[in-house]
Backbone as JSON Lines, residues from 0, in Angstrom:
{"i":0,"aa":"M","n":[-0.22,40.46,17.67],"ca":[-0.8,39.2,18.13],"c":[-1.14,38.39,16.9]}
{"i":1,"aa":"S","n":[-0.54,37.22,16.79],"ca":[-0.83,36.38,15.63],"c":[-1.86,35.27,16.0]}
{"i":2,"aa":"V","n":[-2.64,34.96,15.01],"ca":[-3.65,33.93,15.23],"c":[-3.15,32.63,14.56]}
{"i":3,"aa":"M","n":[-3.09,31.6,15.37],"ca":[-2.64,30.32,14.82],"c":[-3.75,29.69,14.03]}
{"i":4,"aa":"P","n":[-3.42,29.07,12.92],"ca":[-4.46,28.4,12.12],"c":[-5.05,27.21,12.9]}
{"i":5,"aa":"R","n":[-6.34,26.97,12.74],"ca":[-7.0,25.84,13.42],"c":[-6.66,24.57,12.63]}
{"i":6,"aa":"A","n":[-6.33,23.55,13.37],"ca":[-6.11,22.26,12.76],"c":[-7.49,21.69,12.36]}
{"i":7,"aa":"E","n":[-7.51,20.99,11.24],"ca":[-8.77,20.39,10.8],"c":[-8.89,18.99,11.44]}
{"i":8,"aa":"F","n":[-9.91,18.85,12.27],"ca":[-10.18,17.57,12.88],"c":[-11.47,17.04,12.33]}
{"i":9,"aa":"P","n":[-11.66,15.75,12.42],"ca":[-12.92,15.16,11.94],"c":[-14.05,15.59,12.89]}
{"i":10,"aa":"P","n":[-15.31,15.59,12.41],"ca":[-16.41,15.92,13.24],"c":[-16.37,15.07,14.54]}
{"i":11,"aa":"V","n":[-16.87,15.65,15.6],"ca":[-16.82,14.98,16.91],"c":[-17.47,13.64,16.88]}
{"i":12,"aa":"G","n":[-18.59,13.47,16.19],"ca":[-19.3,12.18,16.18],"c":[-18.46,11.05,15.66]}
{"i":13,"aa":"R","n":[-17.72,11.26,14.61],"ca":[-16.89,10.19,14.03],"c":[-15.75,9.76,14.98]}
{"i":14,"aa":"G","n":[-15.03,10.79,15.52],"ca":[-13.95,10.48,16.42],"c":[-14.44,9.82,17.71]}
{"i":15,"aa":"A","n":[-15.62,10.29,18.17],"ca":[-16.17,9.71,19.4],"c":[-16.58,8.3,19.19]}
{"i":16,"aa":"L","n":[-17.06,7.94,18.03],"ca":[-17.45,6.55,17.75],"c":[-16.21,5.69,17.73]}
{"i":17,"aa":"L","n":[-15.11,6.15,17.18],"ca":[-13.85,5.41,17.12],"c":[-13.42,5.12,18.57]}
{"i":18,"aa":"V","n":[-13.47,6.1,19.42],"ca":[-13.07,5.95,20.82],"c":[-13.98,4.94,21.52]}
{"i":19,"aa":"R","n":[-15.3,5.04,21.32],"ca":[-16.23,4.13,21.93],"c":[-16.02,2.68,21.51]}
{"i":20,"aa":"V","n":[-15.75,2.49,20.23],"ca":[-15.47,1.11,19.72],"c":[-14.19,0.63,20.34]}
{"i":21,"aa":"A","n":[-13.14,1.43,20.41],"ca":[-11.89,1.03,21.01],"c":[-12.03,0.65,22.47]}
{"i":22,"aa":"I","n":[-12.76,1.44,23.22],"ca":[-12.98,1.13,24.64],"c":[-13.78,-0.16,24.79]}
{"i":23,"aa":"L","n":[-14.8,-0.37,23.98],"ca":[-15.58,-1.62,24.07],"c":[-14.69,-2.8,23.73]}
{"i":24,"aa":"Q","n":[-13.87,-2.69,22.66],"ca":[-13.01,-3.8,22.31],"c":[-11.99,-4.07,23.41]}
{"i":25,"aa":"L","n":[-11.48,-3.01,24.02],"ca":[-10.53,-3.2,25.12],"c":[-11.21,-3.9,26.3]}
{"i":26,"aa":"A","n":[-12.45,-3.55,26.57],"ca":[-13.21,-4.2,27.67],"c":[-13.44,-5.7,27.37]}
{"i":27,"aa":"V","n":[-13.8,-5.99,26.1],"ca":[-14.03,-7.36,25.71],"c":[-12.71,-8.18,25.85]}
{"i":28,"aa":"T","n":[-11.61,-7.56,25.38],"ca":[-10.33,-8.25,25.4],"c":[-9.9,-8.53,26.86]}
{"i":29,"aa":"T","n":[-10.02,-7.51,27.72],"ca":[-9.63,-7.65,29.11],"c":[-10.49,-8.69,29.85]}
{"i":30,"aa":"S","n":[-11.82,-8.64,29.59],"ca":[-12.73,-9.61,30.19],"c":[-12.38,-11.03,29.79]}
{"i":31,"aa":"C","n":[-12.18,-11.22,28.48],"ca":[-11.81,-12.56,28.01],"c":[-10.49,-13.01,28.55]}
{"i":32,"aa":"A","n":[-9.52,-12.11,28.69],"ca":[-8.23,-12.51,29.21],"c":[-8.36,-12.85,30.7]}
{"i":33,"aa":"L","n":[-9.16,-12.16,31.44],"ca":[-9.36,-12.55,32.88],"c":[-10.06,-13.9,33.0]}
{"i":34,"aa":"I","n":[-11.02,-14.16,32.14],"ca":[-11.67,-15.48,32.16],"c":[-10.7,-16.59,31.71]}
{"i":35,"aa":"A","n":[-9.89,-16.28,30.72],"ca":[-8.91,-17.24,30.23],"c":[-7.8,-17.57,31.27]}
{"i":36,"aa":"L","n":[-7.62,-16.61,32.18],"ca":[-6.64,-16.82,33.23],"c":[-6.94,-18.06,34.1]}
{"i":37,"aa":"C","n":[-8.21,-18.44,34.13],"ca":[-8.63,-19.66,34.84],"c":[-7.97,-20.92,34.26]}
{"i":38,"aa":"W","n":[-7.61,-20.83,32.95],"ca":[-6.97,-21.98,32.3],"c":[-5.47,-21.81,32.24]}
{"i":39,"aa":"G","n":[-4.95,-20.75,32.8],"ca":[-3.48,-20.58,32.84],"c":[-3.01,-19.31,32.19]}
{"i":40,"aa":"R","n":[-1.75,-19.01,32.44],"ca":[-1.16,-17.78,31.89],"c":[-1.04,-17.78,30.37]}
{"i":41,"aa":"G","n":[-0.79,-18.96,29.81],"ca":[-0.7,-19.05,28.36],"c":[-1.98,-18.73,27.67]}
{"i":42,"aa":"A","n":[-3.11,-19.18,28.24],"ca":[-4.4,-18.9,27.68],"c":[-4.72,-17.42,27.82]}
{"i":43,"aa":"A","n":[-4.39,-16.82,28.93],"ca":[-4.6,-15.39,29.15],"c":[-3.77,-14.55,28.17]}
{"i":44,"aa":"L","n":[-2.54,-14.97,27.97],"ca":[-1.71,-14.26,27.03],"c":[-2.24,-14.38,25.59]}
{"i":45,"aa":"A","n":[-2.68,-15.59,25.25],"ca":[-3.27,-15.78,23.89],"c":[-4.55,-14.9,23.74]}
{"i":46,"aa":"A","n":[-5.36,-14.82,24.82],"ca":[-6.55,-13.96,24.72],"c":[-6.18,-12.48,24.54]}
{"i":47,"aa":"L","n":[-5.17,-12.05,25.26],"ca":[-4.73,-10.64,25.13],"c":[-4.16,-10.38,23.74]}
{"i":48,"aa":"L","n":[-3.39,-11.31,23.22],"ca":[-2.78,-11.12,21.89],"c":[-3.88,-11.1,20.8]}
{"i":49,"aa":"G","n":[-4.84,-11.98,20.92],"ca":[-5.91,-12.02,19.91],"c":[-6.75,-10.75,19.94]}
{"i":50,"aa":"G","n":[-7.13,-10.32,21.15],"ca":[-7.92,-9.1,21.29],"c":[-7.2,-7.86,20.83]}
{"i":51,"aa":"M","n":[-5.91,-7.79,21.22],"ca":[-5.14,-6.61,20.83],"c":[-4.9,-6.51,19.35]}
{"i":52,"aa":"N","n":[-4.78,-7.67,18.68],"ca":[-4.64,-7.67,17.24],"c":[-5.91,-7.11,16.6]}
{"i":53,"aa":"A","n":[-7.08,-7.49,17.1],"ca":[-8.33,-6.97,16.53],"c":[-8.47,-5.48,16.85]}
{"i":54,"aa":"L","n":[-8.13,-5.09,18.09],"ca":[-8.2,-3.7,18.48],"c":[-7.28,-2.83,17.64]}
{"i":55,"aa":"A","n":[-6.05,-3.26,17.43],"ca":[-5.09,-2.47,16.64],"c":[-5.58,-2.34,15.22]}
{"i":56,"aa":"S","n":[-6.13,-3.41,14.67],"ca":[-6.62,-3.3,13.26],"c":[-7.82,-2.36,13.17]}
{"i":57,"aa":"S","n":[-8.65,-2.35,14.15],"ca":[-9.83,-1.46,14.14],"c":[-9.38,0.02,14.25]}
{"i":58,"aa":"V","n":[-8.37,0.28,15.07],"ca":[-7.85,1.61,15.23],"c":[-7.2,2.07,13.9]}
{"i":59,"aa":"V","n":[-6.49,1.15,13.26],"ca":[-5.86,1.49,11.96],"c":[-6.96,1.85,10.95]}
{"i":60,"aa":"F","n":[-8.01,1.06,10.91],"ca":[-9.13,1.37,10.0],"c":[-9.73,2.71,10.32]}
{"i":61,"aa":"G","n":[-10.03,2.96,11.58],"ca":[-10.65,4.22,11.97],"c":[-9.77,5.43,11.64]}
{"i":62,"aa":"L","n":[-8.5,5.35,11.92],"ca":[-7.65,6.5,11.66],"c":[-7.51,6.77,10.15]}
{"i":63,"aa":"I","n":[-7.3,5.68,9.36],"ca":[-7.19,5.87,7.9],"c":[-8.49,6.43,7.35]}
{"i":64,"aa":"A","n":[-9.64,5.93,7.8],"ca":[-10.91,6.38,7.3],"c":[-11.17,7.81,7.69]}
{"i":65,"aa":"L","n":[-10.83,8.19,8.94],"ca":[-11.04,9.59,9.37],"c":[-10.1,10.57,8.62]}
{"i":66,"aa":"V","n":[-8.87,10.18,8.42],"ca":[-7.97,11.11,7.74],"c":[-8.32,11.24,6.28]}
{"i":67,"aa":"C","n":[-8.68,10.16,5.64],"ca":[-8.91,10.19,4.18],"c":[-10.27,10.69,3.8]}
{"i":68,"aa":"A","n":[-11.2,10.74,4.72],"ca":[-12.6,11.13,4.42],"c":[-12.82,12.64,4.55]}
{"i":69,"aa":"R","n":[-11.76,13.41,4.57],"ca":[-11.89,14.86,4.74],"c":[-12.64,15.51,3.62]}
{"i":70,"aa":"G","n":[-12.59,14.91,2.43],"ca":[-13.21,15.5,1.28],"c":[-14.73,15.47,1.31]}
{"i":71,"aa":"R","n":[-15.36,14.79,2.18],"ca":[-16.76,14.71,2.42],"c":[-17.62,14.4,1.19]}
{"i":72,"aa":"S","n":[-17.03,14.24,0.04],"ca":[-17.82,13.81,-1.1],"c":[-18.04,12.29,-0.99]}
{"i":73,"aa":"Q","n":[-19.02,11.81,-1.65],"ca":[-19.33,10.39,-1.6],"c":[-18.12,9.56,-2.09]}
{"i":74,"aa":"R","n":[-17.5,10.05,-3.12],"ca":[-16.35,9.3,-3.67],"c":[-15.2,9.29,-2.65]}
{"i":75,"aa":"A","n":[-14.97,10.38,-1.96],"ca":[-13.85,10.45,-0.99],"c":[-14.16,9.54,0.2]}
{"i":76,"aa":"V","n":[-15.41,9.49,0.66],"ca":[-15.79,8.62,1.76],"c":[-15.6,7.17,1.36]}
{"i":77,"aa":"L","n":[-16.06,6.83,0.17],"ca":[-15.97,5.42,-0.32],"c":[-14.48,5.06,-0.47]}
{"i":78,"aa":"T","n":[-13.66,5.92,-1.01],"ca":[-12.23,5.67,-1.13],"c":[-11.62,5.47,0.22]}
{"i":79,"aa":"A","n":[-12.0,6.34,1.19],"ca":[-11.44,6.24,2.54],"c":[-11.85,4.9,3.21]}
{"i":80,"aa":"F","n":[-13.09,4.47,2.91],"ca":[-13.53,3.19,3.49],"c":[-12.69,2.05,2.96]}
{"i":81,"aa":"F","n":[-12.46,2.02,1.63],"ca":[-11.67,0.96,1.07],"c":[-10.21,0.98,1.49]}
{"i":82,"aa":"L","n":[-9.65,2.19,1.6],"ca":[-8.3,2.33,2.08],"c":[-8.19,1.85,3.55]}
{"i":83,"aa":"G","n":[-9.21,2.2,4.35],"ca":[-9.22,1.72,5.73],"c":[-9.33,0.25,5.84]}
{"i":84,"aa":"E","n":[-10.18,-0.36,5.02],"ca":[-10.27,-1.83,5.01],"c":[-8.95,-2.52,4.62]}
{"i":85,"aa":"A","n":[-8.32,-1.92,3.61],"ca":[-6.99,-2.49,3.17],"c":[-5.99,-2.34,4.28]}
{"i":86,"aa":"G","n":[-5.97,-1.24,4.96],"ca":[-5.06,-1.04,6.1],"c":[-5.37,-2.0,7.22]}
{"i":87,"aa":"K","n":[-6.66,-2.24,7.46],"ca":[-7.08,-3.14,8.53],"c":[-6.66,-4.58,8.21]}
{"i":88,"aa":"F","n":[-6.86,-4.98,6.95],"ca":[-6.46,-6.32,6.53],"c":[-4.96,-6.47,6.69]}
{"i":89,"aa":"L","n":[-4.21,-5.5,6.31],"ca":[-2.72,-5.55,6.39],"c":[-2.32,-5.58,7.87]}
{"i":90,"aa":"A","n":[-2.99,-4.78,8.73],"ca":[-2.65,-4.78,10.17],"c":[-2.94,-6.15,10.8]}
{"i":91,"aa":"V","n":[-4.06,-6.79,10.4],"ca":[-4.39,-8.12,10.95],"c":[-3.3,-9.13,10.5]}
{"i":92,"aa":"A","n":[-2.94,-9.06,9.22],"ca":[-1.97,-10.04,8.71],"c":[-0.59,-9.86,9.39]}
{"i":93,"aa":"I","n":[-0.16,-8.61,9.52],"ca":[1.12,-8.35,10.22],"c":[1.04,-8.75,11.66]}
{"i":94,"aa":"G","n":[-0.1,-8.45,12.3],"ca":[-0.29,-8.83,13.71],"c":[-0.19,-10.33,13.93]}
{"i":95,"aa":"F","n":[-0.86,-11.11,13.1],"ca":[-0.8,-12.57,13.25],"c":[0.6,-13.09,12.94]}
{"i":96,"aa":"V","n":[1.28,-12.53,11.93],"ca":[2.65,-12.97,11.63],"c":[3.55,-12.7,12.85]}
{"i":97,"aa":"L","n":[3.42,-11.56,13.46],"ca":[4.24,-11.22,14.67],"c":[3.86,-12.14,15.84]}
{"i":98,"aa":"I","n":[2.58,-12.37,16.03],"ca":[2.13,-13.24,17.13],"c":[2.72,-14.62,16.98]}
{"i":99,"aa":"F","n":[2.55,-15.21,15.78],"ca":[3.0,-16.58,15.59],"c":[4.56,-16.66,15.51]}
{"i":100,"aa":"H","n":[5.22,-15.57,15.13],"ca":[6.67,-15.6,15.07],"c":[7.22,-15.47,16.47]}
{"i":101,"aa":"V","n":[6.71,-14.56,17.27],"ca":[7.22,-14.28,18.61],"c":[6.74,-15.32,19.62]}
{"i":102,"aa":"A","n":[5.46,-15.55,19.64],"ca":[4.9,-16.43,20.65],"c":[4.44,-17.78,20.11]}
{"i":103,"aa":"G","n":[4.81,-18.07,18.89],"ca":[4.33,-19.27,18.22],"c":[4.64,-20.57,18.98]}
{"i":104,"aa":"S","n":[5.86,-20.69,19.52],"ca":[6.24,-21.9,20.18],"c":[5.55,-22.04,21.54]}
{"i":105,"aa":"G","n":[5.13,-20.92,22.09],"ca":[4.43,-20.96,23.39],"c":[2.93,-21.18,23.3]}
{"i":106,"aa":"L","n":[2.41,-21.16,22.07],"ca":[0.96,-21.34,21.9],"c":[0.63,-22.79,21.68]}
{"i":107,"aa":"S","n":[-0.09,-23.37,22.57],"ca":[-0.52,-24.74,22.4],"c":[-1.75,-24.75,21.49]}
{"i":108,"aa":"R","n":[-2.25,-25.92,21.17],"ca":[-3.43,-25.98,20.32],"c":[-4.64,-25.28,20.95]}
{"i":109,"aa":"G","n":[-4.84,-25.51,22.24],"ca":[-5.96,-24.87,22.93],"c":[-5.78,-23.36,22.98]}
{"i":110,"aa":"N","n":[-4.57,-22.92,23.23],"ca":[-4.34,-21.47,23.29],"c":[-4.53,-20.8,21.94]}
{"i":111,"aa":"T","n":[-4.26,-21.52,20.86],"ca":[-4.5,-20.98,19.52],"c":[-5.98,-20.77,19.35]}
{"i":112,"aa":"L","n":[-6.82,-21.67,19.83],"ca":[-8.23,-21.53,19.73],"c":[-8.7,-20.32,20.53]}
{"i":113,"aa":"V","n":[-8.09,-20.12,21.71],"ca":[-8.41,-18.93,22.57],"c":[-8.06,-17.69,21.79]}
{"i":114,"aa":"L","n":[-6.89,-17.69,21.16],"ca":[-6.38,-16.51,20.4],"c":[-7.42,-16.1,19.33]}
{"i":115,"aa":"F","n":[-7.82,-17.09,18.5],"ca":[-8.76,-16.77,17.45],"c":[-10.17,-16.49,18.01]}
{"i":116,"aa":"G","n":[-10.53,-17.17,19.09],"ca":[-11.84,-16.95,19.7],"c":[-12.02,-15.5,20.19]}
{"i":117,"aa":"V","n":[-10.99,-14.99,20.93],"ca":[-11.04,-13.63,21.41],"c":[-10.9,-12.65,20.28]}
{"i":118,"aa":"F","n":[-10.09,-12.94,19.3],"ca":[-10.02,-12.08,18.12],"c":[-11.4,-11.89,17.48]}
{"i":119,"aa":"T","n":[-12.1,-13.05,17.32],"ca":[-13.46,-12.99,16.74],"c":[-14.42,-12.26,17.62]}
{"i":120,"aa":"A","n":[-14.38,-12.5,18.95],"ca":[-15.28,-11.81,19.88],"c":[-15.04,-10.34,19.86]}
{"i":121,"aa":"T","n":[-13.82,-9.92,19.72],"ca":[-13.51,-8.47,19.74],"c":[-14.06,-7.85,18.46]}
{"i":122,"aa":"L","n":[-13.95,-8.52,17.37],"ca":[-14.5,-7.99,16.09],"c":[-16.04,-7.97,16.1]}
{"i":123,"aa":"V","n":[-16.65,-8.98,16.77],"ca":[-18.11,-8.99,16.89],"c":[-18.55,-7.78,17.74]}
{"i":124,"aa":"A","n":[-17.74,-7.41,18.74],"ca":[-18.1,-6.24,19.56],"c":[-18.07,-4.98,18.7]}
{"i":125,"aa":"Q","n":[-17.16,-4.89,17.77],"ca":[-17.13,-3.74,16.83],"c":[-18.42,-3.7,15.99]}
{"i":126,"aa":"G","n":[-18.84,-4.86,15.49],"ca":[-20.06,-4.93,14.69],"c":[-21.3,-4.6,15.55]}
{"i":127,"aa":"A","n":[-21.25,-4.98,16.82],"ca":[-22.38,-4.71,17.72],"c":[-22.57,-3.22,17.91]}
{"i":128,"aa":"V","n":[-21.46,-2.44,18.03],"ca":[-21.58,-1.01,18.16],"c":[-22.23,-0.4,16.9]}
{"i":129,"aa":"A","n":[-21.81,-0.85,15.76],"ca":[-22.4,-0.32,14.55],"c":[-23.88,-0.65,14.41]}
{"i":130,"aa":"T","n":[-24.23,-1.86,14.8],"ca":[-25.62,-2.31,14.76],"c":[-26.51,-1.54,15.74]}
{"i":131,"aa":"L","n":[-26.0,-1.4,16.96],"ca":[-26.77,-0.66,18.02],"c":[-26.93,0.81,17.61]}
{"i":132,"aa":"R","n":[-25.91,1.38,17.01],"ca":[-25.95,2.76,16.62],"c":[-26.96,2.95,15.5]}
{"i":133,"aa":"K","n":[-27.02,1.97,14.62],"ca":[-27.97,2.04,13.49],"c":[-29.4,1.91,13.99]}
{"i":134,"aa":"S","n":[-29.65,1.0,14.93],"ca":[-30.97,0.78,15.46],"c":[-31.45,1.94,16.35]}
{"i":135,"aa":"A","n":[-30.53,2.69,16.89],"ca":[-30.91,3.82,17.75],"c":[-31.38,5.03,16.95]}
{"i":136,"aa":"R","n":[-31.13,5.06,15.67],"ca":[-31.55,6.21,14.87],"c":[-33.03,6.17,14.6]}
């Protein structure tokens, strides 16, 4: 009988926080898209694209930070944070390039404002989780 080696996973608290942030950002994106549907399909699509860009970049940050912070030393955690931020910045840039390349002609001026508004609201939701978690301690 052979024993399979255990995979090294991040502590439950860190992974659970990433999942909570992603769920909250998905809820904000969906809510904003449903509200934007009152102004038409284009506005709802812009809301979804903006929120999903923010959500994808947050997931990229979380995964990079969780994978790179295995060393648990302060230097490793700080390096993981900066690598995660660089990955997040790159994901946002690539996301907006794809959005404006693929759906650029379909985005009116008002829909562009919706896109950036929901993107901002989704990132604010991420900050709210961190703030609420800090105040709960």
